[in-house]
Amino acid sequence: LLEWYQRGLEIGDTASACWCLNSRSYNLFHVGRALDSIQEELEATIQVMTQLKQDESLLQIINLRTTVKKLRGIDSEAGDKIWDSMLTTAASNDDFSLSSLVNVMKLEVFVFYQEWKKAVDLVRKAGNVRLFLSSFFGAVRYTFFEALTYVKAAQSASGWKKRQMKKCALQTIQLIKGWAKNGNVNVVHYLYILDAELAVLNGKNKKAKESFNAAITTSSRNGFLHDRALAHELASAYFKAQGDDYWGNYHIECSKRCYQEWGCNKKVE
């Protein structure tokens, strides 16, 4: 993508050049590159896009920088104001792509900070963002977080609401299974995490333990440090709820180490 960015500049196609730079930045984030490194690169990217007057790409990069800074515990309130401003701009311009992209990144933050009420409110309000981000891996990641949010909502609900949340989760999980069946290896650990949380929901303890272990192993093997941190954290919550402090403490310590390596400082404070 950097090569195509350079070629775009050479032929005067600055819009395509910045699209390549934009895509690279989001890809680095989604694969779990260290957050401080990403932020440093984003600051330089913002300067470039400002000079080239690429306002659309600039907004998208600012959205990503806002996410990175919130995960690092930097200027959180300012980040909320930036997101609110972006959503207002998107609404006034009927820019569904921008609003969808903001919601994708907001959900990322809500899930990593375990703010499940905010997460479920977002996915219910945001609708099907995949319609507007069809070629963007962030839409795949959003789908994973959407399914996880519904499962967690089902775990804390009862009666018809529990059934409704579980149904929404299963419908969303089918999309991910379809991608995995078609050869997308980057979603395999998503399915293990979701299998584990569904097993927790259904009271299947052996399945939950096996799936958490598979999620941790797969995310580690494929290099998704941030998702390994999340899997450890969710596993810790499960074992703690079972009264197993040994494995609960083990997984939370593993989670903290992963979060620290990723640069998600607020999670290890």
Coordinates of N, CA, C and O in Angstrom, one line a residue, residues 191-261:
L191 N -14.4 -16.9 16.0 CA -15.4 -18.0 16.3 C -15.1 -18.7 17.5 O -16.1 -19.1 18.3
Y192 N -13.9 -18.9 17.9 CA -13.5 -19.6 19.1 C -14.0 -18.8 20.3 O -14.5 -19.3 21.3
I193 N -13.7 -17.5 20.3 CA -14.2 -16.6 21.4 C -15.7 -16.7 21.5 O -16.2 -16.8 22.6
L194 N -16.4 -16.6 20.4 CA -17.9 -16.6 20.4 C -18.4 -18.0 20.9 O -19.4 -18.0 21.6
D195 N -17.7 -19.0 20.4 CA -18.1 -20.4 20.9 C -18.0 -20.5 22.4 O -18.8 -21.1 23.1
A196 N -16.9 -19.9 22.9 CA -16.6 -20.0 24.4 C -17.7 -19.2 25.1 O -18.3 -19.7 26.1
E197 N -18.1 -18.0 24.7 CA -19.1 -17.2 25.3 C -20.5 -17.8 25.2 O -21.3 -17.7 26.1
L198 N -20.8 -18.4 24.1 CA -22.0 -19.1 23.9 C -22.1 -20.3 24.9 O -23.2 -20.6 25.4
A199 N -21.0 -21.0 25.0 CA -20.9 -22.1 26.0 C -21.2 -21.6 27.4 O -21.9 -22.3 28.2
V200 N -20.6 -20.5 27.7 CA -20.9 -19.9 29.1 C -22.4 -19.6 29.2 O -23.0 -19.9 30.2
L201 N -23.0 -19.0 28.2 CA -24.4 -18.7 28.2 C -25.3 -20.0 28.4 O -26.3 -20.0 29.1
N202 N -24.8 -21.1 27.7 CA -25.6 -22.3 27.8 C -25.2 -23.3 28.9 O -25.7 -24.4 29.0
G203 N -24.3 -22.8 29.8 CA -23.8 -23.6 30.9 C -23.0 -24.8 30.6 O -23.0 -25.8 31.3
K204 N -22.3 -24.8 29.4 CA -21.5 -25.9 29.0 C -20.0 -25.6 29.4 O -19.3 -25.0 28.6
N205 N -19.7 -26.0 30.6 CA -18.4 -25.6 31.1 C -17.2 -26.2 30.4 O -16.2 -25.5 30.1
K206 N -17.3 -27.5 30.0 CA -16.1 -28.1 29.3 C -15.9 -27.4 27.9 O -14.8 -27.1 27.6
K207 N -17.0 -27.1 27.2 CA -16.9 -26.5 25.9 C -16.3 -25.1 26.1 O -15.5 -24.6 25.3
A208 N -16.7 -24.4 27.1 CA -16.2 -23.0 27.4 C -14.7 -23.0 27.5 O -14.0 -22.2 26.9
K209 N -14.2 -23.9 28.4 CA -12.8 -24.0 28.7 C -12.0 -24.4 27.4 O -11.0 -23.7 27.1
E210 N -12.5 -25.3 26.6 CA -11.8 -25.7 25.4 C -11.8 -24.6 24.4 O -10.8 -24.4 23.7
S211 N -12.9 -23.9 24.3 CA -13.0 -22.8 23.3 C -12.1 -21.6 23.7 O -11.5 -21.0 22.8
F212 N -12.1 -21.3 25.0 CA -11.2 -20.2 25.4 C -9.8 -20.5 25.1 O -9.0 -19.7 24.6
N213 N -9.4 -21.8 25.4 CA -8.0 -22.2 25.1 C -7.7 -22.1 23.6 O -6.6 -21.6 23.2
A214 N -8.6 -22.5 22.8 CA -8.4 -22.5 21.4 C -8.4 -21.0 20.9 O -7.6 -20.7 20.0
A215 N -9.2 -20.2 21.4 CA -9.2 -18.8 21.0 C -7.8 -18.1 21.3 O -7.2 -17.4 20.5
I216 N -7.3 -18.4 22.5 CA -6.0 -17.9 22.9 C -4.9 -18.4 22.1 O -4.0 -17.6 21.6
T217 N -4.9 -19.7 21.8 CA -3.8 -20.3 21.0 C -3.9 -19.8 19.6 O -2.8 -19.4 19.0
T218 N -5.1 -19.7 19.0 CA -5.2 -19.3 17.6 C -4.8 -17.8 17.4 O -4.1 -17.4 16.5
S219 N -5.3 -16.9 18.3 CA -5.0 -15.5 18.2 C -3.5 -15.3 18.4 O -2.9 -14.4 17.7
S220 N -2.9 -16.1 19.3 CA -1.4 -15.9 19.5 C -0.7 -16.4 18.3 O 0.3 -15.7 17.8
R221 N -1.0 -17.6 17.7 CA -0.4 -18.1 16.6 C -0.5 -17.2 15.4 O 0.5 -17.1 14.6
N222 N -1.6 -16.6 15.2 CA -1.8 -15.7 14.0 C -1.4 -14.3 14.3 O -1.5 -13.4 13.4
G223 N -0.9 -14.0 15.4 CA -0.3 -12.6 15.7 C -1.3 -11.5 16.1 O -0.9 -10.4 16.0
F224 N -2.5 -11.9 16.5 CA -3.5 -10.9 16.9 C -3.4 -10.7 18.4 O -4.1 -11.2 19.2
L225 N -2.4 -9.8 18.8 CA -2.1 -9.6 20.2 C -3.2 -9.0 21.0 O -3.5 -9.5 22.1
H226 N -3.9 -8.1 20.4 CA -5.0 -7.4 21.1 C -6.2 -8.4 21.3 O -6.8 -8.3 22.4
D227 N -6.4 -9.3 20.4 CA -7.5 -10.3 20.5 C -7.1 -11.4 21.5 O -8.0 -11.9 22.2
R228 N -5.8 -11.7 21.6 CA -5.4 -12.6 22.6 C -5.6 -12.0 24.0 O -6.0 -12.7 24.9
A229 N -5.3 -10.7 24.1 CA -5.6 -10.0 25.4 C -7.1 -10.1 25.8 O -7.4 -10.4 26.9
L230 N -7.9 -9.9 24.8 CA -9.4 -9.9 25.1 C -9.8 -11.3 25.4 O -10.6 -11.5 26.4
A231 N -9.3 -12.3 24.7 CA -9.6 -13.7 25.0 C -9.2 -14.1 26.4 O -10.0 -14.8 27.2
H232 N -8.0 -13.7 26.8 CA -7.6 -14.0 28.2 C -8.5 -13.3 29.2 O -8.8 -13.9 30.3
E233 N -8.9 -12.0 28.9 CA -9.7 -11.3 29.9 C -11.1 -11.9 30.0 O -11.6 -12.0 31.1
L234 N -11.7 -12.4 28.9 CA -13.0 -13.0 29.0 C -12.9 -14.4 29.7 O -13.8 -14.7 30.5
A235 N -11.8 -15.1 29.4 CA -11.6 -16.3 30.1 C -11.4 -16.1 31.6 O -12.0 -16.9 32.4
S236 N -10.7 -15.1 32.0 CA -10.6 -14.8 33.4 C -11.9 -14.5 34.1 O -12.2 -15.0 35.2
A237 N -12.8 -13.7 33.4 CA -14.1 -13.5 34.0 C -14.9 -14.8 34.2 O -15.6 -14.9 35.2
Y238 N -14.8 -15.7 33.2 CA -15.5 -16.9 33.3 C -15.0 -17.8 34.5 O -15.8 -18.2 35.3
F239 N -13.7 -17.9 34.6 CA -13.1 -18.7 35.7 C -13.4 -18.1 37.1 O -13.7 -18.8 38.0
K240 N -13.4 -16.8 37.1 CA -13.7 -16.1 38.4 C -15.2 -16.4 38.8 O -15.5 -16.6 40.0
A241 N -16.0 -16.3 37.8 CA -17.5 -16.6 38.0 C -17.7 -18.0 38.5 O -18.6 -18.3 39.2
Q242 N -16.8 -18.9 38.1 CA -16.9 -20.3 38.5 C -16.2 -20.6 39.9 O -16.2 -21.7 40.4
G243 N -15.7 -19.6 40.4 CA -15.0 -19.7 41.7 C -13.6 -20.2 41.6 O -13.0 -20.6 42.6
D244 N -13.0 -20.3 40.4 CA -11.7 -20.8 40.2 C -10.7 -19.6 40.1 O -10.4 -19.1 39.1
D245 N -10.2 -19.2 41.3 CA -9.4 -18.0 41.4 C -8.0 -18.3 40.7 O -7.4 -17.3 40.2
Y246 N -7.5 -19.5 40.8 CA -6.2 -19.8 40.2 C -6.2 -19.5 38.7 O -5.3 -18.7 38.3
W247 N -7.1 -20.1 37.9 CA -7.1 -19.8 36.5 C -7.6 -18.4 36.2 O -7.2 -17.8 35.2
G248 N -8.5 -17.9 37.1 CA -9.0 -16.5 36.9 C -7.8 -15.5 37.0 O -7.7 -14.6 36.1
N249 N -7.0 -15.7 38.0 CA -5.8 -14.8 38.2 C -4.8 -15.0 37.1 O -4.2 -14.1 36.6
Y250 N -4.6 -16.3 36.7 CA -3.6 -16.6 35.6 C -4.0 -15.8 34.3 O -3.2 -15.2 33.7
H251 N -5.3 -15.9 33.9 CA -5.7 -15.3 32.7 C -5.7 -13.8 32.7 O -5.4 -13.1 31.7
I252 N -6.0 -13.2 33.9 CA -6.0 -11.8 34.0 C -4.6 -11.2 33.9 O -4.4 -10.2 33.3
E253 N -3.6 -12.0 34.5 CA -2.2 -11.5 34.4 C -1.7 -11.6 32.9 O -1.0 -10.8 32.4
C254 N -2.1 -12.7 32.2 CA -1.8 -12.9 30.8 C -2.4 -11.7 30.0 O -1.8 -11.2 29.1
S255 N -3.6 -11.4 30.3 CA -4.3 -10.4 29.6 C -3.6 -9.0 29.8 O -3.4 -8.3 28.8
K256 N -3.2 -8.7 31.0 CA -2.5 -7.5 31.3 C -1.2 -7.4 30.6 O -0.9 -6.3 30.0
R257 N -0.5 -8.5 30.5 CA 0.8 -8.4 29.8 C 0.5 -8.2 28.3 O 1.3 -7.4 27.6
C258 N -0.5 -8.8 27.7 CA -0.8 -8.5 26.3 C -1.2 -7.1 26.1 O -0.8 -6.5 25.1
Y259 N -2.1 -6.6 26.9 CA -2.6 -5.2 26.8 C -1.4 -4.2 26.9 O -1.3 -3.2 26.2
Q260 N -0.5 -4.5 27.8 CA 0.7 -3.7 28.0 C 1.6 -3.7 26.8 O 2.0 -2.6 26.3
E261 N 1.8 -4.8 26.2 CA 2.6 -4.9 25.0 C 1.9 -4.2 23.8 O 2.6 -3.6 23.0

